[in-house]
C-alpha positions as YAML, in Angstrom:
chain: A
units: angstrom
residues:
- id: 1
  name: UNK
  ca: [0.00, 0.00, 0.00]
- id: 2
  name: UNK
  ca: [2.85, 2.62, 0.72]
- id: 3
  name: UNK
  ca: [4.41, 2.15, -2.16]
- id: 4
  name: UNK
  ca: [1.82, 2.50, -4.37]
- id: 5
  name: UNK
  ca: [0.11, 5.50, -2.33]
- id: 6
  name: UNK
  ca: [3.70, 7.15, -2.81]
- id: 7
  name: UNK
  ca: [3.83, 6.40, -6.43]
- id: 8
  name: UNK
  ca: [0.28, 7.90, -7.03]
- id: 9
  name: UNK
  ca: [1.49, 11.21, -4.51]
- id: 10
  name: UNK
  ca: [4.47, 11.55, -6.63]
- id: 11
  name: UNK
  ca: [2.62, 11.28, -9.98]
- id: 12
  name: UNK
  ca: [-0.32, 14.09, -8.48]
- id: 13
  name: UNK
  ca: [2.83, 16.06, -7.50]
- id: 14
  name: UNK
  ca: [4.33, 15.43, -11.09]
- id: 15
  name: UNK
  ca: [0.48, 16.86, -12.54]
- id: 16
  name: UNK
  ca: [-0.19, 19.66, -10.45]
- id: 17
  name: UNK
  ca: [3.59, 20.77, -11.22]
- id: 18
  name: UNK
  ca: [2.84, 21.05, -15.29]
- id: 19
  name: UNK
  ca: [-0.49, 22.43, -14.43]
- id: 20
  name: UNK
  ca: [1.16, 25.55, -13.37]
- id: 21
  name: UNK
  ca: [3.72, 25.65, -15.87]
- id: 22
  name: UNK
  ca: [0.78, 25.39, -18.44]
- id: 23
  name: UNK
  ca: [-0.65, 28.34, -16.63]
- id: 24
  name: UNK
  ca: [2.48, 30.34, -16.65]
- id: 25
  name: UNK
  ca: [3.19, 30.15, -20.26]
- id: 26
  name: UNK
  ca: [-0.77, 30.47, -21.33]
- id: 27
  name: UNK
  ca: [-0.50, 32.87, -23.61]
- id: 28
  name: UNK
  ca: [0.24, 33.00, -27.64]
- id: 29
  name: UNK
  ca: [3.10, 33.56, -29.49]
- id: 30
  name: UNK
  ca: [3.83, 36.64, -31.91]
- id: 31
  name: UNK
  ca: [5.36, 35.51, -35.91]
- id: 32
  name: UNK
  ca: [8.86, 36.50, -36.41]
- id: 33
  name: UNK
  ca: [9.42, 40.18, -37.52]
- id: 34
  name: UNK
  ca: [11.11, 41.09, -40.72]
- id: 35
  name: UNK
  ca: [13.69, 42.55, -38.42]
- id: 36
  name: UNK
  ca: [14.79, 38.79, -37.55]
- id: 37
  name: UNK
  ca: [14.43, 38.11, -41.00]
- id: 38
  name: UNK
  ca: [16.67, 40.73, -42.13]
- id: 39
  name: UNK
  ca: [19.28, 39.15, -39.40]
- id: 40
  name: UNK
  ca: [19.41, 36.12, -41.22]
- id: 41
  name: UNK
  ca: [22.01, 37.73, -43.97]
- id: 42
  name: UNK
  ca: [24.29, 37.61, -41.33]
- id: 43
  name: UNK
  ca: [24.51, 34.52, -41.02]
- id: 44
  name: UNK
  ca: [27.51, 32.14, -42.43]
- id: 45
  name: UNK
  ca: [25.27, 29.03, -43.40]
- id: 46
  name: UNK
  ca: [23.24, 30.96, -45.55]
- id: 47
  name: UNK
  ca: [23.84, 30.94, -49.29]
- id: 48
  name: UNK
  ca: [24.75, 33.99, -50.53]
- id: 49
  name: UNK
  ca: [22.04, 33.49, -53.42]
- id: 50
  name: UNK
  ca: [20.02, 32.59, -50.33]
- id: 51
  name: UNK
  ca: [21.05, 36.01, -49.05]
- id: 52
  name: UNK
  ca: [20.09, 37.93, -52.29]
- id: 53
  name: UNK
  ca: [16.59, 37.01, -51.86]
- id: 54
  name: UNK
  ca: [16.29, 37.60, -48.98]
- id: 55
  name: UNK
  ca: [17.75, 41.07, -48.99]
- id: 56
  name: UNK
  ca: [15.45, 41.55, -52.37]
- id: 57
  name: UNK
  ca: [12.27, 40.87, -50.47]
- id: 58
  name: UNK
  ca: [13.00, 42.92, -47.80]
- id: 59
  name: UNK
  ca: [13.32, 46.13, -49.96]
- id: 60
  name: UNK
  ca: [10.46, 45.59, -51.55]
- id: 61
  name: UNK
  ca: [7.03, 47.83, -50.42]
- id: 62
  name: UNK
  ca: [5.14, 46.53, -48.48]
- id: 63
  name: UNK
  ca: [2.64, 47.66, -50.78]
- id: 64
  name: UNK
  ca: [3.58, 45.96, -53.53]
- id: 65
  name: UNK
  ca: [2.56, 42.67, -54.78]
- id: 66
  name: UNK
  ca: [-0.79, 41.16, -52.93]
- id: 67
  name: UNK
  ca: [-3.84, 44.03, -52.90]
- id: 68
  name: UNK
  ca: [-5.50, 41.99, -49.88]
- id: 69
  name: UNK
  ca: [-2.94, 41.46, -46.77]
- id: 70
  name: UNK
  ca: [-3.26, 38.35, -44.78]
- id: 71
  name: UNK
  ca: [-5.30, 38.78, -41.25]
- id: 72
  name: UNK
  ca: [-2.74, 39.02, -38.43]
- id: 73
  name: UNK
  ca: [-1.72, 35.85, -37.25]
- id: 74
  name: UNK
  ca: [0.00, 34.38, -33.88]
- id: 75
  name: UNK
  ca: [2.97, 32.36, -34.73]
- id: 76
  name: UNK
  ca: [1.87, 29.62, -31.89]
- id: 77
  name: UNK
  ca: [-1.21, 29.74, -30.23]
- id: 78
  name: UNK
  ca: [-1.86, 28.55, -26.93]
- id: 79
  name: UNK
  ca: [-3.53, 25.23, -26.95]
- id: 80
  name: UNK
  ca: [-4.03, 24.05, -23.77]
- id: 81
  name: UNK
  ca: [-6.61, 26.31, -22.19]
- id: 82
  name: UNK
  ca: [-8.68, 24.23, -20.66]
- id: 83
  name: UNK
  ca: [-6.23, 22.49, -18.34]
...
């Protein structure tokens, strides 16, 4: 009986533990900004043709190609709410 009331303590413990990590971290997560984008020319692993793009699309206006923009959108979203 001990050992098993122990284990069962110990795995309650083990819950209520992540519970309140889940809590802390409840909340959603922004995309990256074309600021860390642009830091990705910096780099050494990039290609440099890799880099070209890159630097291409981020002069571009932000105007310019698609006449609807996307709806903002969380780059992770908090999933586990209802813990």
């Amino acid at each position: 009986y001990d050992a098993l009331h122990q284990d069962y303590s110990e795995s309650v413990d083990a819950l209520t533990r992540a519970i309140a990590v889940l809590h802390k971290q409840s909340h959603d997560r922004k995309q990256a900004s074309l600021v860390q984008v642009s830091a990705l020319n910096k780099l050494s692993l990039i290609p440099d043709s890799a880099k070209k793009a890159i630097e291409v699309f981020l002069q571009q206006s932000p105007d310019e190609g698609l006449e609807v923009s996307a709806p903002e959108a969380y780059g992770y979203e908090f999933q586990s709410h209802g813990v």
